[in-house]
Amino acid sequence: MSANIGQPGRSEGSASPCHPERSEGSACAAKQALRFAQGDTRRWISWTHALSAALLCLAALAPARAQDPRLDRLKAEALAKVDARAKQVQEIIDQVYSFGELGMQEFETSKYLTGILEQAGFTVERGVAGIPTAWVARWGSGKPVIAIGSDIDGIPKSNQKPATAYRDSIVGGAPGHGEGHNSGQAVNIVAALVLKELMIREKIPGTIMLWPGVAEEQLASKAFLVRAGIFSDVDVNIFSHVDDDLYVNYGPAPSLALVSAEFRFTGQSAHAAGAPWRGKSALDAVMLMATGWEYKREHLVLQQRSHYVIKDGGDQPNVVPSTASIWFYFRERDFARTKELFETGKRMAQGAAMMTDTKFEGARIIGSAWNIHQNKPVAEMMFDNIKRVGMPTWDANDQRLAHALQKELGVPDSGLRTVVSPLRTPAEALALATSMGSDDIGDVSWNVPSVTLQYPSNVPGTPGHNWADGIAMATPIAHKGAVVGAKVQALSLLDLFLRPQLVADAKAYFRDVQTKEVKYTSFLAPTDQPPTFLNAEIMAKYRPLMKPFYYDAKKYKSYLEQLGITYPTVRDTVKGVNRVTP
């Protein structure tokens, strides 16, 4: 933007054209011409000069206001095409739900999703960034490159019969989709397939790139994807995430940066009764570190969040543990504050080792996440599409399941939402936030202009990371919400491919606002590697038990039909608990 426009000292005889962002259409040109013409009829060249200025002004306006004449027509067509693929949405959601895989072990899920994309003509690269279940699928050529991603992992011990409004597992103790990550790739894939059809026919240039969030529950993949350069040529990234609402935000999101790290200690084993004085207990160091952190917690700022579990505490009571480890999550508002919490943890670990005469072997980073910042121009565009699409039309059975689950959980019996939430300022979003978690999409958002589309496939009032969050996720509630999400996604992709100025504005906001003073620095050290070992033992135990319940879309219309579950199944009509057999 010129610094001289509208500034004192510029001669009225100057022919500098109006700036498109400060003009008001042709009125700008007319006023400019009038100033030249009035009182200067003796010099025809002045009028010629004025006319040139007017033409330049209108030419400057054209790029900012130009819109591809096909856009409205293609948007209407895209909505119909997504509706025509509603069955595919349902099948993807139900299939991934039945896999119920945990982070870093999403092998069946990734095989299934990449199979769909390869069959549709996408080029798939597997095992990206050293993560076996990560992949990138591309179609098209040239610019812009628009990435669309969504998480695919589940939650431990959240295995649950869908459509059943009380606790009832398919396989007891097994993992499941107690977050709803089984639905996001259905949103993305269907939107991408619709766009592919339209881009081929209309000869629209550009590249669609799909990718999965692996092990998001451990924040264990996206920083590694960023480091591997997966987003180096991406112009805009749109993420999709399950919610009980339909919305998008912009600016700093209510979120916390995070470091996930395992602190490892080694000591010396000994007979715990016969010669305990010869032992050096690594478990003692772990316990002292945990206790020390609890004392330290009193003197930390209220905004921090920190929690831990002990994964290795020894083998058996009569052997002094020679190894032990404690897994911490440190969360704070930004990179610097979170890094300081992590450094405090390291110092505490060193002190615990000194007290027990053991050795602190170091802190291995398992995952990390930056706080999230969402791109304003892209969010504003997406919100216009959200308003156009609107919330799903819920029927009586959908609402009945929602009310029954809410009563079961003891939360307000409000049912499913029916009205789209407004586009809120960052301050309004923060004021309304009831909690702040972390998501490694934050790392992506600080490397490429990004937004997250929240789509309504779950029930308000669920606790999160819980069996209850899986109840709606293979039902018409999830299916309808994901169809709505795919519509918004498809319309937004059309905007990005057919409105070059939108992509330019997104990059300008990213460069001049978001990253003007804050630059991305990864929490990862060059030696840190993806924790591909995560959840391997759990899945090795439960996968054989879960496999008989994998959804067979060729045989059954829905997963509910395969399981023999009535929609909805609620306490007031069912005595006891149903048992499902393969």
XYZ file of C-alpha atoms in Angstrom:
582
model
C 0.000 0.000 0.000
C 1.407 3.383 -0.995
C 2.336 5.644 1.898
C 1.507 8.775 -0.096
C -2.127 8.145 -0.904
C -4.371 10.644 0.812
C -1.399 12.425 2.408
C -0.941 16.234 2.549
C 1.424 17.848 0.068
C 0.358 15.910 -3.044
C -0.582 18.305 -5.832
C -4.116 18.121 -7.141
C -2.559 18.029 -10.570
C -0.866 14.695 -9.850
C -2.074 11.834 -11.976
C -1.397 9.065 -9.471
C -4.306 6.602 -9.652
C -6.518 5.799 -6.688
C -5.586 2.836 -4.533
C -8.156 0.027 -4.938
C -8.432 -0.626 -1.205
C -9.212 3.041 -0.492
C -11.465 3.830 -3.428
C -15.214 3.577 -3.638
C -15.696 2.193 -7.115
C -16.051 4.527 -10.062
C -16.732 7.463 -7.717
C -12.986 7.569 -7.067
C -12.250 7.995 -10.776
C -14.993 10.579 -11.275
C -13.767 12.777 -8.425
C -10.210 12.586 -9.710
C -11.307 13.592 -13.199
C -13.461 16.427 -11.891
C -10.591 17.922 -9.927
C -8.485 18.055 -13.060
C -11.187 19.445 -15.323
C -12.669 22.217 -13.151
C -11.137 25.644 -13.711
C -8.666 24.381 -16.278
C -10.572 24.393 -19.576
C -7.699 26.243 -21.254
C -5.575 23.096 -21.296
C -7.124 20.034 -22.974
C -4.143 18.022 -21.921
C -5.332 18.277 -18.329
C -8.595 16.603 -19.265
C -6.669 13.882 -21.114
C -4.487 13.471 -18.058
C -7.530 13.190 -15.834
C -9.165 10.624 -18.072
C -6.003 8.520 -17.985
C -6.012 8.700 -14.216
C -9.617 7.539 -14.130
C -8.866 4.587 -16.371
C -5.864 3.644 -14.259
C -8.004 3.805 -11.149
C -10.641 1.514 -12.635
C -7.953 -0.884 -13.826
C -6.527 -0.989 -10.322
C -9.954 -1.811 -8.972
C -10.490 -4.718 -11.338
C -8.198 -7.351 -9.760
C -9.568 -6.722 -6.285
C -13.169 -7.016 -7.398
C -12.903 -9.562 -10.178
C -14.603 -12.864 -9.523
C -14.564 -15.890 -11.738
C -18.023 -15.880 -13.371
C -18.244 -19.641 -12.879
C -17.946 -19.499 -9.086
C -21.618 -19.259 -8.075
C -22.668 -21.885 -10.594
C -19.919 -24.281 -9.512
C -20.740 -23.800 -5.841
C -24.344 -24.788 -6.434
C -23.152 -27.824 -8.373
C -20.649 -28.764 -5.670
C -23.384 -28.815 -3.023
C -25.415 -31.234 -5.117
C -22.382 -33.417 -5.803
C -21.570 -33.708 -2.099
C -25.147 -34.731 -1.389
C -24.808 -37.388 -4.087
C -21.822 -38.791 -2.186
C -23.574 -38.985 1.203
C -23.378 -42.773 1.077
C -19.609 -42.586 0.644
C -19.381 -40.264 3.657
C -21.273 -42.800 5.745
C -19.122 -45.724 4.623
C -15.816 -43.952 5.343
C -16.978 -42.856 8.790
C -18.291 -46.274 9.756
C -15.259 -48.121 8.385
C -12.702 -46.015 10.239
C -14.816 -46.173 13.405
C -14.674 -49.957 13.298
C -10.857 -49.952 13.082
C -10.547 -47.907 16.308
C -6.763 -47.623 15.994
C -4.477 -45.689 18.319
C -1.767 -43.215 17.353
C 1.180 -44.468 15.289
C -0.715 -47.747 14.762
C -3.332 -46.511 12.263
C -2.299 -49.097 9.667
C -5.757 -50.336 8.642
C -7.078 -46.778 8.574
C -4.291 -45.449 6.383
C -4.432 -48.432 4.030
C -8.164 -47.944 3.569
C -8.060 -44.158 3.047
C -5.103 -44.164 0.668
C -6.770 -46.968 -1.282
C -9.786 -44.730 -1.932
C -7.555 -41.876 -3.058
C -5.331 -43.981 -5.293
C -8.365 -45.476 -6.976
C -9.589 -41.924 -7.607
C -6.338 -40.987 -9.344
C -4.409 -39.347 -6.519
C -0.672 -39.953 -6.226
C 0.082 -41.267 -2.732
C 3.390 -41.120 -0.884
C 3.411 -43.332 2.216
C 5.614 -43.334 5.286
C 6.381 -39.609 5.076
C 8.566 -37.975 7.740
C 9.607 -41.411 8.999
C 6.082 -42.191 10.227
C 4.747 -45.486 8.805
C 1.078 -44.462 8.983
C 1.584 -40.935 7.609
C 0.999 -40.197 3.931
C 0.453 -37.428 1.419
C -1.991 -37.729 -1.488
C -1.842 -35.245 -4.377
C -3.889 -34.553 -7.463
C -3.586 -31.763 -10.027
C -0.700 -29.532 -10.982
C 0.564 -26.030 -10.444
C -0.545 -23.315 -8.088
C -2.240 -22.813 -5.784
C -1.470 -25.854 -3.663
C -4.278 -26.286 -1.129
C -3.776 -28.840 1.649
C -6.638 -30.403 3.585
C -5.963 -32.534 6.652
C -7.684 -34.279 9.541
C -6.692 -36.575 12.405
C -7.213 -40.348 12.281
C -6.284 -41.818 15.692
C -8.419 -43.067 18.554
C -8.486 -43.088 22.365
C -7.453 -45.934 24.733
C -10.244 -47.881 26.453
C -12.978 -45.937 24.634
C -14.373 -48.832 22.604
C -18.131 -48.294 22.504
C -21.233 -49.501 20.704
C -22.449 -46.637 18.528
C -25.989 -45.300 18.960
C -26.127 -46.762 22.492
C -26.657 -43.986 25.020
C -24.879 -45.640 27.935
C -21.582 -47.415 28.533
C -21.472 -50.635 26.530
C -18.339 -51.807 24.758
C -18.066 -53.912 21.639
C -14.740 -55.236 22.956
C -14.135 -54.514 26.636
C -10.997 -52.485 27.384
C -10.190 -51.952 23.717
C -9.464 -48.580 22.116
C -12.028 -46.725 20.048
C -12.919 -43.393 18.522
C -13.711 -41.569 21.743
C -12.808 -38.257 20.088
C -14.466 -38.628 16.713
C -11.355 -38.667 14.541
C -12.999 -41.310 12.372
C -15.061 -38.627 10.603
C -12.658 -35.920 9.412
C -11.149 -37.729 6.457
C -14.658 -38.404 5.121
C -15.192 -34.633 5.073
C -11.928 -34.056 3.239
C -11.956 -36.945 0.789
C -15.496 -36.338 -0.446
C -14.828 -32.606 -0.862
C -11.595 -33.377 -2.733
C -13.285 -35.863 -5.072
C -16.010 -33.344 -5.893
C -13.410 -30.659 -6.605
C -11.424 -33.019 -8.787
C -14.471 -33.614 -11.004
C -15.118 -29.900 -11.387
C -11.466 -28.967 -11.925
C -11.072 -31.512 -14.722
C -14.182 -30.375 -16.556
C -13.574 -26.659 -16.049
C -9.803 -26.871 -16.599
C -9.098 -25.191 -13.256
C -5.373 -25.191 -12.400
C -4.064 -26.066 -8.961
C -3.138 -28.941 -6.689
C -5.161 -30.671 -3.965
C -3.104 -32.271 -1.197
C -4.606 -34.512 1.499
C -2.774 -35.619 4.630
C -3.581 -37.260 8.006
C -2.903 -36.152 11.547
C -1.231 -39.226 13.020
C -1.127 -39.748 16.802
C -2.723 -36.366 17.466
C -3.695 -37.529 20.942
C 0.025 -37.658 21.747
C 0.793 -34.516 19.656
C 3.348 -36.731 17.967
C 3.340 -36.141 14.212
C 2.687 -32.675 12.813
C 5.926 -31.066 14.032
C 7.765 -33.917 12.312
C 5.730 -33.361 9.130
C 6.647 -29.681 9.217
C 10.321 -30.496 9.754
C 10.243 -32.908 6.791
C 9.013 -30.120 4.502
C 5.597 -31.614 3.795
C 4.038 -28.120 3.677
C 6.918 -26.316 1.968
C 4.982 -25.709 -1.292
C 1.509 -25.359 0.258
C -0.258 -22.008 -0.167
C -3.190 -22.566 2.250
C -4.042 -25.406 4.610
C -7.569 -26.243 5.754
C -7.941 -28.635 8.655
C -11.205 -30.291 9.677
C -12.096 -31.439 13.168
C -15.180 -33.002 14.690
C -17.329 -30.871 16.983
C -20.933 -30.494 18.088
C -21.145 -27.165 16.236
C -20.387 -25.679 12.808
C -17.913 -22.812 12.980
C -14.512 -21.347 12.216
C -12.430 -18.813 14.159
C -9.597 -16.501 13.234
C -6.544 -15.130 14.988
C -5.018 -16.626 18.150
C -7.163 -19.602 19.147
C -7.913 -20.606 22.762
C -5.096 -23.159 22.894
C -1.869 -23.939 24.706
C 1.553 -24.822 23.377
C 2.846 -28.177 24.614
C 5.910 -30.347 25.072
C 5.397 -34.080 25.614
C 8.545 -35.695 27.015
C 9.634 -38.894 28.712
C 12.194 -38.491 31.528
C 14.305 -41.634 31.875
C 16.425 -42.737 34.824
C 18.808 -45.657 35.356
C 20.026 -47.099 38.640
C 21.184 -50.483 39.883
C 19.089 -53.524 40.662
C 19.386 -55.525 43.881
C 17.337 -57.881 46.031
C 14.787 -55.570 47.601
C 14.838 -57.527 50.893
C 18.188 -59.322 50.938
C 20.459 -56.401 49.976
C 18.466 -53.211 49.414
C 21.509 -51.108 50.356
C 23.169 -52.297 47.151
C 20.343 -50.999 44.991
C 19.916 -47.576 43.401
C 16.255 -47.194 42.601
C 15.364 -45.462 39.344
C 11.765 -45.539 40.553
C 12.751 -43.479 43.582
C 14.054 -40.810 41.201
C 10.788 -40.857 39.267
C 8.732 -40.547 42.458
C 10.886 -37.709 43.760
C 10.574 -35.837 40.472
C 6.786 -36.234 40.565
C 6.629 -35.113 44.182
C 8.914 -32.182 43.493
C 6.699 -31.102 40.634
C 3.648 -31.153 42.879
C 5.391 -28.792 45.290
C 6.522 -26.616 42.375
C 2.986 -26.466 40.960
C 1.901 -24.096 43.764
C 4.366 -21.515 42.466
C 3.547 -21.708 38.752
C 1.274 -19.276 36.931
C -2.370 -20.257 36.724
C -2.314 -20.526 32.923
C 0.075 -23.503 32.896
C -1.143 -27.084 32.690
C 1.080 -30.052 33.493
C 0.341 -33.744 34.041
C 2.189 -37.041 33.992
C 1.946 -40.820 34.033
C 4.527 -43.428 35.052
C 4.932 -45.872 32.172
C 7.945 -47.773 33.536
C 8.084 -48.264 37.292
C 10.067 -51.472 37.520
C 9.430 -55.160 36.964
C 8.403 -56.635 40.323
C 8.460 -55.527 43.966
C 11.364 -57.688 45.149
C 13.770 -56.211 42.580
C 15.041 -52.669 43.018
C 14.117 -51.002 39.694
C 17.175 -50.348 37.563
C 15.165 -48.347 35.030
C 12.129 -46.128 35.343
C 10.545 -43.290 33.419
C 7.878 -40.638 33.821
C 5.975 -39.089 30.916
C 5.105 -35.400 31.268
C 2.944 -32.960 29.325
C 3.959 -29.323 29.856
C 1.532 -26.698 28.535
C 1.665 -22.922 28.463
C 0.422 -20.031 26.347
C 3.283 -19.885 23.867
C 6.598 -21.379 22.812
C 8.835 -19.447 25.222
C 6.768 -20.110 28.350
C 6.340 -23.790 27.487
C 10.051 -24.181 26.804
C 10.789 -22.731 30.245
C 8.443 -25.253 31.904
C 10.281 -28.021 30.070
C 13.650 -26.699 31.242
C 12.316 -26.562 34.818
C 11.355 -30.211 34.491
C 14.871 -31.099 33.341
C 16.421 -29.373 36.351
C 14.036 -31.187 38.664
C 14.972 -34.509 37.050
C 18.645 -33.793 37.618
C 17.942 -33.045 41.265
C 15.968 -36.275 41.675
C 18.868 -38.232 40.207
C 21.323 -36.604 42.625
C 19.116 -37.449 45.607
C 18.909 -41.122 44.630
C 22.429 -41.609 43.290
C 20.921 -42.621 39.951
C 21.539 -41.224 36.493
C 19.167 -38.963 34.579
C 19.431 -40.250 31.024
C 17.671 -37.291 29.481
C 14.227 -36.201 28.326
C 13.062 -37.696 25.047
C 10.521 -35.503 23.253
C 7.574 -37.627 22.174
C 5.460 -34.825 20.810
C 5.018 -31.075 20.746
C 2.605 -28.401 19.676
C 2.581 -24.670 19.162
C -0.423 -22.598 20.164
C -2.821 -22.175 17.227
C -3.242 -19.097 15.038
C -5.914 -19.133 12.318
C -5.836 -17.071 9.147
C -8.373 -14.241 9.086
C -9.050 -13.870 5.321
C -9.538 -17.625 4.897
C -11.731 -17.849 8.017
C -13.944 -14.991 6.815
C -14.358 -16.700 3.455
C -15.161 -20.019 5.110
C -17.714 -18.417 7.414
C -19.611 -17.098 4.381
C -19.767 -20.686 3.126
C -20.849 -21.952 6.541
C -23.771 -19.528 6.499
C -24.717 -20.726 3.037
C -24.650 -24.413 4.004
C -26.182 -24.156 7.487
C -26.636 -26.836 10.128
C -27.869 -30.353 9.323
C -31.557 -31.158 9.513
C -31.802 -33.435 12.542
C -34.713 -35.829 12.850
C -36.481 -37.071 15.987
C -34.173 -40.072 16.405
C -31.062 -37.890 16.224
C -32.401 -35.606 18.925
C -33.583 -38.522 21.015
C -30.095 -40.038 21.106
C -28.595 -36.673 22.022
C -31.091 -36.032 24.849
C -30.634 -39.552 26.233
C -26.854 -39.272 26.267
C -26.954 -35.865 27.906
C -29.217 -37.224 30.628
C -26.889 -40.197 31.086
C -23.938 -37.837 31.557
C -25.804 -35.435 33.830
C -25.244 -32.390 31.600
C -27.806 -29.861 30.298
C -30.426 -31.653 28.239
C -30.185 -29.320 25.247
C -30.177 -31.775 22.355
C -28.321 -31.116 19.108
C -27.527 -27.596 17.986
C -29.634 -26.169 15.174
C -28.169 -22.684 14.633
C -24.782 -21.770 13.163
C -22.478 -19.973 15.569
C -21.226 -16.510 14.586
C -17.717 -15.678 13.454
C -16.158 -14.445 16.669
C -13.195 -12.185 17.263
C -10.239 -13.815 19.057
C -11.233 -12.026 22.270
C -14.817 -13.293 22.019
C -13.647 -16.834 21.314
C -11.341 -16.727 24.330
C -14.074 -15.357 26.589
C -16.404 -18.196 25.602
C -13.791 -20.956 25.916
C -14.537 -23.255 28.838
C -11.201 -25.052 28.524
C -7.998 -24.871 26.525
C -6.256 -27.920 25.167
C -3.439 -28.343 22.679
C -3.262 -29.528 19.086
C -0.178 -29.924 16.932
C -2.063 -28.302 14.073
C -0.571 -25.233 15.742
C 2.820 -26.111 14.246
C 1.270 -26.200 10.774
C -0.566 -22.916 11.373
C 2.756 -21.132 12.040
C 4.261 -22.426 8.796
C 1.442 -21.933 6.273
C -1.803 -19.909 6.332
C -4.304 -22.244 8.013
C -7.801 -22.499 9.449
C -9.734 -25.308 11.125
C -13.280 -26.135 10.094
C -15.283 -27.480 13.043
C -18.223 -29.545 11.807
C -21.219 -30.877 13.824
C -20.922 -34.683 14.105
C -21.136 -35.124 17.874
C -23.385 -34.373 20.840
C -22.993 -31.275 23.037
C -21.900 -31.947 26.614
C -19.631 -34.975 26.194
C -16.444 -34.908 28.303
C -13.930 -35.445 25.500
C -11.460 -38.345 25.237
C -14.132 -40.639 26.571
C -16.323 -43.574 25.527
C -19.289 -41.182 25.461
C -17.666 -39.228 22.649
C -17.849 -42.309 20.431
C -21.582 -42.937 20.788
C -22.681 -40.637 17.953
C -19.685 -41.245 15.733
C -21.092 -44.066 13.589
C -24.688 -42.833 13.501
C -26.724 -40.503 11.273
C -25.598 -37.637 13.521
C -21.974 -38.129 12.443
C -22.965 -38.816 8.840
C -25.143 -35.707 8.463
C -22.632 -33.464 10.198
C -19.806 -34.694 7.977
C -21.862 -34.117 4.817
C -22.355 -30.522 5.953
C -18.631 -30.278 6.658
C -17.798 -31.648 3.197
C -20.065 -29.029 1.627
C -18.316 -26.190 3.439
C -14.960 -27.705 2.551
C -15.863 -28.022 -1.143
C -17.162 -24.442 -1.367
C -14.064 -23.136 0.381
C -11.775 -25.033 -1.983
C -13.583 -23.475 -4.937
C -13.030 -20.030 -3.451
C -9.323 -20.704 -3.009
C -8.869 -22.075 -6.535
C -10.957 -19.435 -8.311
C -10.121 -16.315 -6.284
C -6.364 -15.653 -6.555
C -6.686 -12.493 -4.490
C -7.957 -14.567 -1.543
C -4.774 -16.641 -1.521
C -2.713 -13.453 -1.782
C -4.635 -11.909 1.128
C -4.122 -15.057 3.218
C -0.376 -14.886 2.632
C -0.278 -11.160 3.378
C -2.038 -11.702 6.726
C 0.309 -14.573 7.541
C 3.374 -12.483 6.680
C 2.391 -9.010 7.886
C 0.219 -9.808 10.913
C 0.644 -13.305 12.270
C 4.398 -13.791 11.831
C 5.471 -10.152 11.800
C 6.942 -10.404 15.288
C 6.621 -14.116 16.140
C 8.725 -16.629 14.211
C 8.322 -20.381 14.399
C 10.959 -22.409 16.217
C 10.367 -26.121 16.612
C 10.496 -27.724 20.028
C 12.183 -30.673 18.308
C 15.912 -31.175 18.380
C 17.532 -32.496 15.175
C 18.053 -35.817 16.929
C 14.400 -36.237 17.955
C 12.608 -38.898 15.937
C 8.911 -39.786 15.595
C 7.785 -42.084 18.452
C 6.619 -44.899 16.211
C 6.616 -47.293 19.189
C 3.565 -45.606 20.707
C 0.594 -47.909 21.406
C 2.166 -50.903 19.667
C 1.606 -53.241 22.609
C -1.993 -52.126 23.109
C -2.913 -52.673 19.475
C -1.085 -56.000 19.363
C -3.295 -57.119 22.244
C -6.633 -55.807 21.013
C -6.446 -55.801 17.220
C -7.181 -59.546 16.916
C -10.214 -59.082 19.180
C -11.449 -56.058 17.230
C -10.886 -57.443 13.735
C -14.051 -59.629 13.700
C -16.047 -56.428 14.155
C -14.553 -54.493 11.226
C -17.309 -52.983 9.101
C -18.171 -54.829 5.885
C -19.676 -52.158 3.626
C -20.300 -54.652 0.839
C -22.566 -56.707 3.045
C -24.248 -54.168 5.337
C -25.796 -50.778 4.678
C -24.352 -49.358 7.881
C -22.231 -50.327 10.870
C -25.345 -50.201 13.043
C -26.977 -52.782 10.807
C -23.917 -55.019 11.015
C -23.890 -54.816 14.818
C -27.649 -55.270 15.048
C -28.133 -52.049 16.998
C -31.432 -50.163 16.901
C -31.117 -46.422 16.350
C -31.259 -45.016 18.919
C -30.794 -47.419 21.832
C -31.520 -45.667 25.130
C -31.992 -46.771 28.732
C -35.720 -46.181 28.990
C -36.467 -48.789 26.309
C -33.794 -51.394 27.005
C -33.408 -53.623 30.027
C -29.810 -54.457 30.889
C -26.947 -54.227 28.420
C -26.895 -55.664 24.926
C -24.033 -57.974 24.039
C -22.742 -57.893 20.484
C -21.113 -60.943 18.931
C -19.180 -61.069 15.661
